[in-house]
Short mmCIF file of C-alpha atoms in Angstrom, two decimals:
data_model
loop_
_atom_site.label_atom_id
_atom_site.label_comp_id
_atom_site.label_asym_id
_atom_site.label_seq_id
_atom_site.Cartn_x
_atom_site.Cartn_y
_atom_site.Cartn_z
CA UNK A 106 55.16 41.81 30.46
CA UNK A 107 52.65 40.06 28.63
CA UNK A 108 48.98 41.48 29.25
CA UNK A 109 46.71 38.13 28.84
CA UNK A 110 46.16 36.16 31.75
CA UNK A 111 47.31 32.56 31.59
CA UNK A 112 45.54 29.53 32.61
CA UNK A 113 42.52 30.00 34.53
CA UNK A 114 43.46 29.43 38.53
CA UNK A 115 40.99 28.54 41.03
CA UNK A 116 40.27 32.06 42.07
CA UNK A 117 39.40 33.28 38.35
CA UNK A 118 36.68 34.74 37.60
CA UNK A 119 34.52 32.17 35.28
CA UNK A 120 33.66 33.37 31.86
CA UNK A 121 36.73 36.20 32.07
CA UNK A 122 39.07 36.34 28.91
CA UNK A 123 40.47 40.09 28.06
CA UNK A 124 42.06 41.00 25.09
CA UNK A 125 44.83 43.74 25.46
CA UNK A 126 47.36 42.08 23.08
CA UNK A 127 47.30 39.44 19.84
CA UNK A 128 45.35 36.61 20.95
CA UNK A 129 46.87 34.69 18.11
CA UNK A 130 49.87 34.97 19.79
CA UNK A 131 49.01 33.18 23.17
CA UNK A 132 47.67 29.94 24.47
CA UNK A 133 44.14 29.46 24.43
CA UNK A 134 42.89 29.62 27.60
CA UNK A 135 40.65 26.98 29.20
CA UNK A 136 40.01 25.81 32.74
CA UNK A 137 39.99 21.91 33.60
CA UNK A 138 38.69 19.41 35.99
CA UNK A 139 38.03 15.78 36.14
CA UNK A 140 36.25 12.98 38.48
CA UNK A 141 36.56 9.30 38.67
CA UNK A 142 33.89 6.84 38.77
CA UNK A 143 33.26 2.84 39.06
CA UNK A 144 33.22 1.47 35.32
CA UNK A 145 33.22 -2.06 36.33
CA UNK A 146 34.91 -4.50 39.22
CA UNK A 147 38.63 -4.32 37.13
CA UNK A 148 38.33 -0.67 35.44
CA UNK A 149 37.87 2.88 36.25
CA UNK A 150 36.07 5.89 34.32
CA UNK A 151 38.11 8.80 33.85
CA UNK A 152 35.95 11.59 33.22
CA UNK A 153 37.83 15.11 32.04
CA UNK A 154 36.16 18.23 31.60
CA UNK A 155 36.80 21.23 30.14
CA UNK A 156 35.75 24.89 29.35
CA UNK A 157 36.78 28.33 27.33
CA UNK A 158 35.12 31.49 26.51
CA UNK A 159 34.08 31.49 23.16
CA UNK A 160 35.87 34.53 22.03
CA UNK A 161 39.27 32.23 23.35
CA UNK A 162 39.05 30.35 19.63
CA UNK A 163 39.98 31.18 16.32
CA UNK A 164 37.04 30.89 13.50
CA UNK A 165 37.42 30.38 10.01
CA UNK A 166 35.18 30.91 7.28
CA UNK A 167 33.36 27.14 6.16
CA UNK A 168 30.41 27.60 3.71
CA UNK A 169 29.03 30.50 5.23
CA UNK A 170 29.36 29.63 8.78
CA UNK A 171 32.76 30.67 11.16
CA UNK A 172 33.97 27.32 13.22
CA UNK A 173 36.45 27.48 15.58
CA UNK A 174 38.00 24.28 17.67
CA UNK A 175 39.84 22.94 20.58
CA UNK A 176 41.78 19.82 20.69
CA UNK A 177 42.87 18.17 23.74
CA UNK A 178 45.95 15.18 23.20
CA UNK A 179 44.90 13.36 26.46
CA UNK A 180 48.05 10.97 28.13
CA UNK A 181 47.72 8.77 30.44
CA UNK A 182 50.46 7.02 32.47
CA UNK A 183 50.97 4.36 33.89
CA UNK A 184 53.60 5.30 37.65
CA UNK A 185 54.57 1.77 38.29
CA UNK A 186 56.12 1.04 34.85
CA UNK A 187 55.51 4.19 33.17
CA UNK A 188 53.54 2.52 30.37
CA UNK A 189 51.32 4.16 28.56
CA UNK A 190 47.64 3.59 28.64
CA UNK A 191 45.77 6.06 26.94
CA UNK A 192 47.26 8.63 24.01
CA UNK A 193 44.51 10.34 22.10
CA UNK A 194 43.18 13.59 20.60
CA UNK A 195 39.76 14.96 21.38
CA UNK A 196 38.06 17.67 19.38
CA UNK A 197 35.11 19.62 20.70
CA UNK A 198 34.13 22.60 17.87
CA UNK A 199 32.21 25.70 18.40
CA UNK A 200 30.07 27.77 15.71
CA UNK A 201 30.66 31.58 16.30
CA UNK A 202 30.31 35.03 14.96
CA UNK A 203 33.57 36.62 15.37
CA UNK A 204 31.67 40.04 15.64
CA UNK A 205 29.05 38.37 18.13
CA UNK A 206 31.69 36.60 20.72
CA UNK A 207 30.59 36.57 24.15
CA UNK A 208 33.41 36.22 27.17
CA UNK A 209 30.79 35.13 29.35
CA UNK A 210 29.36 32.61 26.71
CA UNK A 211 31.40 28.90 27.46
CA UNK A 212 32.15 26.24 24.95
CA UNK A 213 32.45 22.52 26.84
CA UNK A 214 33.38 19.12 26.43
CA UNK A 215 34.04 16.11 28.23
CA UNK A 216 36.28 13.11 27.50
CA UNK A 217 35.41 10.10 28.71
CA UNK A 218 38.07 6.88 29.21
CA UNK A 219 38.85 3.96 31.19
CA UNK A 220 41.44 3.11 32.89
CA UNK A 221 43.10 0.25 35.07
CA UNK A 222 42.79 1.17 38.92
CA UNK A 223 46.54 2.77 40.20
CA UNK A 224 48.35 5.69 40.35
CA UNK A 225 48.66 7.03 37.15
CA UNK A 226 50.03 10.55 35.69
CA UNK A 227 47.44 12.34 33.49
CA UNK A 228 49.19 14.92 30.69
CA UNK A 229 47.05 16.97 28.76
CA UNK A 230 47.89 19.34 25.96
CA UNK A 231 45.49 21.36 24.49
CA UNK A 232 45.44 23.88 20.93
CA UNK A 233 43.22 26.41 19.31
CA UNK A 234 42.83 23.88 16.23
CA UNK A 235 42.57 27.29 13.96
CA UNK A 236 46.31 28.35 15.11
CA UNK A 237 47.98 25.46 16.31
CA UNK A 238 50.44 27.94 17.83
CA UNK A 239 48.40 28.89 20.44
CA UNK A 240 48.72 25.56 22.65
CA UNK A 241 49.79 25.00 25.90
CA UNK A 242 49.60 22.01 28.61
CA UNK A 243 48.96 20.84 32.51
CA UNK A 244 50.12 17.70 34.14
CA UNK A 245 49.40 16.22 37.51
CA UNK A 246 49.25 12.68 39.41
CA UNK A 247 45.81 11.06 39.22
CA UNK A 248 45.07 9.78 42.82
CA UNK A 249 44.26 6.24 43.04
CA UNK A 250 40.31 5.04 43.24
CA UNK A 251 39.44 1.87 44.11
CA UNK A 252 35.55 1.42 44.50
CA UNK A 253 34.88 -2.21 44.74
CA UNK A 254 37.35 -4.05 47.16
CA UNK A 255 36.47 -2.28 50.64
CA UNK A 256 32.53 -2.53 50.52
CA UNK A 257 30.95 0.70 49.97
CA UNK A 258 32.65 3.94 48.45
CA UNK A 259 31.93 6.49 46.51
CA UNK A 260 32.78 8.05 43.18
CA UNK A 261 34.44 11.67 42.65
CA UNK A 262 32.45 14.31 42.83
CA UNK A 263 31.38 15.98 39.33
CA UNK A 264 30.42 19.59 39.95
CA UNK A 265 27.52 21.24 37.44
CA UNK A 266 25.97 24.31 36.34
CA UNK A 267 22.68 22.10 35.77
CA UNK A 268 21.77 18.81 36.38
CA UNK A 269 18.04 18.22 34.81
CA UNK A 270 16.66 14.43 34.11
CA UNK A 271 16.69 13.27 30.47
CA UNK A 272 16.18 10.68 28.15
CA UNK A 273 18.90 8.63 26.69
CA UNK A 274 20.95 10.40 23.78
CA UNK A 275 24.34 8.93 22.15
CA UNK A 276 24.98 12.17 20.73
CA UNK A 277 24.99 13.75 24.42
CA UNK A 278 28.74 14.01 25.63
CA UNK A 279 26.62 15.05 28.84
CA UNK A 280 24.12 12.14 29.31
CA UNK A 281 24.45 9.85 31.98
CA UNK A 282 22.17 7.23 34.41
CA UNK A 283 19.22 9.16 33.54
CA UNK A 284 20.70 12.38 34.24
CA UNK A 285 21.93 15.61 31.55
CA UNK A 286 24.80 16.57 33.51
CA UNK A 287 26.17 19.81 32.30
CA UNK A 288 29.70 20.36 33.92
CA UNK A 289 31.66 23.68 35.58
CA UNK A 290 35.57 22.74 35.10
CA UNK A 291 35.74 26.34 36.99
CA UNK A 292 34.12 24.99 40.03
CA UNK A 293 33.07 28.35 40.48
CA UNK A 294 29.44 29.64 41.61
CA UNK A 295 27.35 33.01 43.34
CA UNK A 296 27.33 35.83 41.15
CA UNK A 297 25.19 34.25 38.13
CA UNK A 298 25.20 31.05 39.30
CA UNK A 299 23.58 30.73 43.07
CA UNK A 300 23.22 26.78 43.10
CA UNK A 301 25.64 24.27 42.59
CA UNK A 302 24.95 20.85 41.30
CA UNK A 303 26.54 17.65 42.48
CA UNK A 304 26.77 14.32 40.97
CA UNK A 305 28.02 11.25 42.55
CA UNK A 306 28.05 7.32 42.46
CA UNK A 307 27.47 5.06 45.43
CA UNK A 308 28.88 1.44 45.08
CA UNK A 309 28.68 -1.47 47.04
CA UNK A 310 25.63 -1.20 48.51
CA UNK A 311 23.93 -4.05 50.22
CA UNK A 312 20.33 -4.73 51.61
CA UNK A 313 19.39 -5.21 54.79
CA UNK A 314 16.38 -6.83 56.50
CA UNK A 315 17.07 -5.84 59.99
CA UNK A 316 17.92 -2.21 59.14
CA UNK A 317 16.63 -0.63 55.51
CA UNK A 318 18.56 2.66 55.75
CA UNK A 319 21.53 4.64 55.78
CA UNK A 320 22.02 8.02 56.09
CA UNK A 321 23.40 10.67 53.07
CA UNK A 322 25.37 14.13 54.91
CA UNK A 323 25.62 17.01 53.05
CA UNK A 324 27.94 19.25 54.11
CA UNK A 325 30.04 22.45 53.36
CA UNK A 326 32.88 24.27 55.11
CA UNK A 327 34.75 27.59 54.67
CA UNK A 328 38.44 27.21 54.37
CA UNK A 329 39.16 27.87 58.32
CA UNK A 330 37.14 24.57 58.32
CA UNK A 331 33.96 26.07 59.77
CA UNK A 332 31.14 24.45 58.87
CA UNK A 333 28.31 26.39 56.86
CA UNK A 334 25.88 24.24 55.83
CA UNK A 335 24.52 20.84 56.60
CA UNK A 336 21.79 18.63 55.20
CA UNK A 337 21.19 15.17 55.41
CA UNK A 338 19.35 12.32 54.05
CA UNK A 339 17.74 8.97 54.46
CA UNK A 340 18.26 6.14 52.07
CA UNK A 341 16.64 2.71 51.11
CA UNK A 342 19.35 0.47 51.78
CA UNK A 343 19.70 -1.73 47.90
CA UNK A 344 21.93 -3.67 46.13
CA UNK A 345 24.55 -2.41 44.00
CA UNK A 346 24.90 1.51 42.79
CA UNK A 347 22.59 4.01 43.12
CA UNK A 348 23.00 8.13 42.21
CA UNK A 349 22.67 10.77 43.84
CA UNK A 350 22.19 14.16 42.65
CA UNK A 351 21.58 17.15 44.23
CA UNK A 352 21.90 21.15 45.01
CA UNK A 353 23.44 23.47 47.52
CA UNK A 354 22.64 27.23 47.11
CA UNK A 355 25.59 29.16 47.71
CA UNK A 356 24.19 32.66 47.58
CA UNK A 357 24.01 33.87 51.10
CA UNK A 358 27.93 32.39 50.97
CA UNK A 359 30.98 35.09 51.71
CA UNK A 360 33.21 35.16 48.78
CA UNK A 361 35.96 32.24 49.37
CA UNK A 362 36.95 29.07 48.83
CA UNK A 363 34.95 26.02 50.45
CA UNK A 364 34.60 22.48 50.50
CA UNK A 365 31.95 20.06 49.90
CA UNK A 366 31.76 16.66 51.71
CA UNK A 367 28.93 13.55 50.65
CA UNK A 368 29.50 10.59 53.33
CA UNK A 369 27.56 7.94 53.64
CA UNK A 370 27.02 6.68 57.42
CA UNK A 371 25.15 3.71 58.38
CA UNK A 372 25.73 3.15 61.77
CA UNK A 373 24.44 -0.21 62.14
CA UNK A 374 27.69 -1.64 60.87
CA UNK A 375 29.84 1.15 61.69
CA UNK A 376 30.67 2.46 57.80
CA UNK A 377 31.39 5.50 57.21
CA UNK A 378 32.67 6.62 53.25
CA UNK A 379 32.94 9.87 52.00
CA UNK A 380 34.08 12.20 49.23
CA UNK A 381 34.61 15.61 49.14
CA UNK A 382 35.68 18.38 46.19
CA UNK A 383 37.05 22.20 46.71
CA UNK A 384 34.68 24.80 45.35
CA UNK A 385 34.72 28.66 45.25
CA UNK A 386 32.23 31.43 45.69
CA UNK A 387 32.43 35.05 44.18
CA UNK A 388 29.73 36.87 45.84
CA UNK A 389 31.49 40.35 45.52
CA UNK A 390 29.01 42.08 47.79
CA UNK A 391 29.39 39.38 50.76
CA UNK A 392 32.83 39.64 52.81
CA UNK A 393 33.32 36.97 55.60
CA UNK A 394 33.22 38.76 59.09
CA UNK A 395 36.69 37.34 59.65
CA UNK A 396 38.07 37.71 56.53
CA UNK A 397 41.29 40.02 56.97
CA UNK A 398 41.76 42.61 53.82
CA UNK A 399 45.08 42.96 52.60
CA UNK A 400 47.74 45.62 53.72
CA UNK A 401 47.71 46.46 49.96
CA UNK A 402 44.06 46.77 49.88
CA UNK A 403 44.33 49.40 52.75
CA UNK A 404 47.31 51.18 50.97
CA UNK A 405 46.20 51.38 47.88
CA UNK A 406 42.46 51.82 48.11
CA UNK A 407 41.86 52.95 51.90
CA UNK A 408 41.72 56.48 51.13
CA UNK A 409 40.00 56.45 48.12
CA UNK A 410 35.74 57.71 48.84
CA UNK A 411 33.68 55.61 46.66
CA UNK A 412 33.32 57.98 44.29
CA UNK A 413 37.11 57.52 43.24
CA UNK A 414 36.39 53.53 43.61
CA UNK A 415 33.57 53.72 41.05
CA UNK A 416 36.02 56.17 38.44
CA UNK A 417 38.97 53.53 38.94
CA UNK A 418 36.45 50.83 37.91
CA UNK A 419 34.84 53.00 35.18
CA UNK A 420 38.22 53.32 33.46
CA UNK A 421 39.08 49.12 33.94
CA UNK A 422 36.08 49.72 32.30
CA UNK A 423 37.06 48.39 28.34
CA UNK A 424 38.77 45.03 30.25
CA UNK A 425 35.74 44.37 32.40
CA UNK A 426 33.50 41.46 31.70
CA UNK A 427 29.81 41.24 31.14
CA UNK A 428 29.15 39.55 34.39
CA UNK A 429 32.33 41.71 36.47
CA UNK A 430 29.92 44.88 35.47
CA UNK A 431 27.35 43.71 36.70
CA UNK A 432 28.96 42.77 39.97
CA UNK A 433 30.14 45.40 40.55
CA UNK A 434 26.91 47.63 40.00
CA UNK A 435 25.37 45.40 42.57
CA UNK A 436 27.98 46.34 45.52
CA UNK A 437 26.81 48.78 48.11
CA UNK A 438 29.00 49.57 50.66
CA UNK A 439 33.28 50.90 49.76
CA UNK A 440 34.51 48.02 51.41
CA UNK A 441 32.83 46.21 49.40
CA UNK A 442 33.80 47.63 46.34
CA UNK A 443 37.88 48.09 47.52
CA UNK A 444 37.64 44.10 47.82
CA UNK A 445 36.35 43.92 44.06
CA UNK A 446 38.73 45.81 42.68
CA UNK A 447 41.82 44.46 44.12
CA UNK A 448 40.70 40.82 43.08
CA UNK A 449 39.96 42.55 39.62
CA UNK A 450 43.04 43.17 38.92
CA UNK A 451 44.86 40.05 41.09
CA UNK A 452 42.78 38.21 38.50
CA UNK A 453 44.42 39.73 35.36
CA UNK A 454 48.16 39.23 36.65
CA UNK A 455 50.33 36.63 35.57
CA UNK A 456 51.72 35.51 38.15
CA UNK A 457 50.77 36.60 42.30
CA UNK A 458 54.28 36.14 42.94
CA UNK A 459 54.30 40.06 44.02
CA UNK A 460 51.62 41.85 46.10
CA UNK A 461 51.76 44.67 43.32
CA UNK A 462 49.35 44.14 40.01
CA UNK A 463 51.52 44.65 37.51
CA UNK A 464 48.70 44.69 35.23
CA UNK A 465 47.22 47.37 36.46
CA UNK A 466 49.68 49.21 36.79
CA UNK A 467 50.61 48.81 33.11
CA UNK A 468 46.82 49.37 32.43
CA UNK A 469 46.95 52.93 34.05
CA UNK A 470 49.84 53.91 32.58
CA UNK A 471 48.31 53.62 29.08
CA UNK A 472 45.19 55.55 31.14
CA UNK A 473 47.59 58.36 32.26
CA UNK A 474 49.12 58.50 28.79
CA UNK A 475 45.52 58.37 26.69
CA UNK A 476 44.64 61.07 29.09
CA UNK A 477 47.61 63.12 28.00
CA UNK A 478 47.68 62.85 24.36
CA UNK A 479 43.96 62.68 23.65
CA UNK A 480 41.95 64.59 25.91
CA UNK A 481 39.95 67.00 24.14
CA UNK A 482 37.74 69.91 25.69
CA UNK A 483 34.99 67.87 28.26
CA UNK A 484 35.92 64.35 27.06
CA UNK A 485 39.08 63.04 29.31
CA UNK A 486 41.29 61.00 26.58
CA UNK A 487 40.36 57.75 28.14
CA UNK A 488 37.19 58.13 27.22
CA UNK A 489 37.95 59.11 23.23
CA UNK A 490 38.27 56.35 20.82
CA UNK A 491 41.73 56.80 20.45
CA UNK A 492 42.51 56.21 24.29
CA UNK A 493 40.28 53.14 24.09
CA UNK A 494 42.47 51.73 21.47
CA UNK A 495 45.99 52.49 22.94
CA UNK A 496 44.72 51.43 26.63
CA UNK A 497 44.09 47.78 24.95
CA UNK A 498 46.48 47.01 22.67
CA UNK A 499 49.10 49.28 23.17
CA UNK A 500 51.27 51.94 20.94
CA UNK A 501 50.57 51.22 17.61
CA UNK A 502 53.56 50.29 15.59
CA UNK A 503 52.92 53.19 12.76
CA UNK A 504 50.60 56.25 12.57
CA UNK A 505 49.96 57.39 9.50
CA UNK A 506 48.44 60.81 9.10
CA UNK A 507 46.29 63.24 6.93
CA UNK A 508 45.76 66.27 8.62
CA UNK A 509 44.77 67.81 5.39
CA UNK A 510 43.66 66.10 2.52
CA UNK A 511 41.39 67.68 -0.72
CA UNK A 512 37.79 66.74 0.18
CA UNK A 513 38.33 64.81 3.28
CA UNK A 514 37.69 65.33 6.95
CA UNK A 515 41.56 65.03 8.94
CA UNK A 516 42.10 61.18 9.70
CA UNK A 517 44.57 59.00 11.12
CA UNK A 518 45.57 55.18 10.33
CA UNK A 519 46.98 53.23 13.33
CA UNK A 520 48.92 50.14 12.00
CA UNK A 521 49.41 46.92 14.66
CA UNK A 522 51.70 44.75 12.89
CA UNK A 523 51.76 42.04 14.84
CA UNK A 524 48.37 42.20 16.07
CA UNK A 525 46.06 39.71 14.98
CA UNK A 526 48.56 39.40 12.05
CA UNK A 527 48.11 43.08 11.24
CA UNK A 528 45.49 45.08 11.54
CA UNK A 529 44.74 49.04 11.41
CA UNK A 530 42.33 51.39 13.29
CA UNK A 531 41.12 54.20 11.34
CA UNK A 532 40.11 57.87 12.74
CA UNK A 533 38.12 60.69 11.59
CA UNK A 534 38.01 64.15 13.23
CA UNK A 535 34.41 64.64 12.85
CA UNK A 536 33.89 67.64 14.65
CA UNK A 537 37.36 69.69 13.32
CA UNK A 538 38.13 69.73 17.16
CA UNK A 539 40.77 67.14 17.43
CA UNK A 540 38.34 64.45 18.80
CA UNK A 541 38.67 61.86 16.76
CA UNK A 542 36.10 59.05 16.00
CA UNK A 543 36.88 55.19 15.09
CA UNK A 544 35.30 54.76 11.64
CA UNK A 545 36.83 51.56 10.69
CA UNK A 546 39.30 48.76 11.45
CA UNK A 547 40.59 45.63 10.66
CA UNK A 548 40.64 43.88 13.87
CA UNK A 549 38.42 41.54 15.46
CA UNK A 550 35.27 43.05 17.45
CA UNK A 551 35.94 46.26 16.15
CA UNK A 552 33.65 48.35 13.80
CA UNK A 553 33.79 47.50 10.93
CA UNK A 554 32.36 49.78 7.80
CA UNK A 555 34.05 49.81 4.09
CA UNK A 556 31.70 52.46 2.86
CA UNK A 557 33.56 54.67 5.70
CA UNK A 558 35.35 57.83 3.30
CA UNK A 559 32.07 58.18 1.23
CA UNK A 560 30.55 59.06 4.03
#
């Protein structure tokens, strides 16, 4: 089984990208959404948007600085004659230090194009421009928008991490009608991010003497369609567009998957227009009353007292994320904590075709077998540098060893062949007590010291 997740599902966790096997040899992995807008009477605005972690790319050396890439080959076509109406590359590059890569740190982009109203089919492809190997693809029918032959509508909505007024900047990908829209393909908000940001366009508008407003609803509903929050709005009636921007906080929200809904109502003249996009909350400490837990939650963590929940996490421990530790360090009750971890690892399979995490299963096998081989006195083998190394990437390929060289402290070299296109760990036993230390290896985010046998 291969032990990177693939393309980043609704339910993923933003900002989550672990590395148990040769990143070089998998697609990079980025999460994508898109909204349509009103570009004129005869053309729509495609707007696609897209994210990665930062450790995702692959850097190379340029004067002193390490750049790293992603290209997207955008397609658009067209269903009634399969014509085709946009094909184009778009680059968005990243400055990095390979031994400073944050998970939890994004790199963004947006593409904007326009298009002829219809139904159209939108095919993306998308490469690590460092290793062109590592690409991969999504398809999926664009729904038809049509914004100016009914009267009123309105556009998509375009979900943010921030939305904070600004001056006008060509070199801002992000800029628009006053606004620095910064976008969250993910869709994904509460733990780190309690508020999320809408933008939207209202067209068609027209004035009236008689009666100068209409009426903005926002609203949001949990996925049995149970409605959880609800503001609205009055509105100067005017002619044309007009934006509208605004927040929802989502931190008193049950983890889940909900749905916010802008309509317009002005019942003077009977209209009523909405729009609505899906949205998900991780709040790992808030669990809908209703929500039902698993079977396999119950078998597999119902017995366990939360002092066995917080050693299973403490071991997932070297695959956890910045912001997943500090989640779960915030959790206060087992329940609470039994829900976290079997999303943790639902998160990390490849596919949810079985109720059984393969990953983790596969993860605690390489815990069990650490434990065996490595544990010395106290320190459980998990917890040596050797078990860290074989719990995320595996058996090496070839160990070679010097139990007893002139001069030397024992030491081991672990070779990964086709790891990162070969790398080695190194390991000293310090102490003489068969607990050996990483001094040095090869591989990305790993220590790194040349001066490691004079010492």
């Amino acid at each position: 089984m291969r032990l990177l997740p693939t393309l980043l599902l609704a339910w993923t966790f933003a900002g989550i990208s672990i590395i148990l096997a040769d990143n070089n040899r998998e697609p990079v992995q980025i999460v994508l959404d898109y909204a349509q807008f009103s570009y004129d009477e005869n053309l729509v605005y495609l707007e696609i948007y897209y994210s990665t972690s930062e450790d995702q790319l692959t850097y190379v050396d340029r004067e002193g600085q390490f750049v790293g890439a992603i290209l997207l080959w955008v397609v658009v076509i067209a269903q009634k004659n399969d014509s085709i109406l946009v094909d184009r590359v778009w680059r968005t590059p990243h400055v990095g230090d390979p031994d400073l890569l944050d998970p939890d740190r994004k790199v963004v982009g947006m593409i904007g194009l326009t298009i002829p109203p219809g139904k159209h089919k939108l095919r993306i492809k998308y490469y690590d421009e460092m290793d062109r190997s590592r690409v991969d693809s999504i398809s999926f029918d664009l729904p038809e928008r049509t914004f100016w032959e009914r009267g009123p509508a309105i556009s998509d909505l375009e979900l943010c991490v921030s939305i904070e007024k600004a001056s006008p900047d060509p070199g801002n990908i992000f800029y628009k009608n006053t606004y620095n829209a910064i976008p969250n393909p993910s869709k994904l908000y509460g733990l780190g991010k309690p508020l999320l940001f809408y933008y939207a366009e209202c067209y068609g508008l027209t004035a009236d003497e008689k009666n100068g407003l209409y009426q903005l609803l926002v609203t949001v509903s949990d996925r049995s369609e149970r409605e959880v929050y609800r503001r609205s709005y009055e509105r100067v009636k005017q002619v044309g567009s007009r934006v509208e921007v605004g927040t929802v906080n989502v931190s008193a929200m049950p983890s889940g998957r909900y749905n916010l809904v802008l309509t317009m109502v002005d019942s003077s003249i009977g209209l009523t227009v909405s729009t609505q996009k899906r949205f998900f909350v991780y709040n790992p400490d808030l669990v809908a009353a209703e929500e039902s837990i698993s079977p396999y939650v119950e078998i597999l963590y119902g017995e366990l007292t939360e002092e066995q929940l917080n050693e299973e996490f403490a071991k997932a421990w070297y695959t956890a994320s910045k912001s997943e530790i500090k989640g779960f360090k915030q959790l206060s009750s087992s329940a609470a904590k039994r829900i976290f971890l079997h999303s943790f690892w639902r998160r990390r399979d490849q596919t949810s075709a079985t109720p059984i995490s393969e990953f983790r299963e596969e993860y605690f096998r390489r815990v069990d077998l650490a434990t065996a081989k490595y544990s010395s006195g106290a320190r459980k083998g998990w917890k040596t540098d050797r078990g860290r190394v074989l719990i995320l990437y595996g058996n090496p390929d070839e160990i070679e060893l010097h139990p007893n060289e002139i001069d030397s402290k024992p030491y081991e070299i672990w070779y990964y062949h086709n790891l990162q296109g070969g790398v080695y760990f190194i390991f000293v036993d310090r102490t003489g007590f068969l607990d050996y230390y990483l001094v040095q290896s090869s591989a990305r985010n790993e220590i790194n010291d040349p001066t490691w046998q004079s010492r």
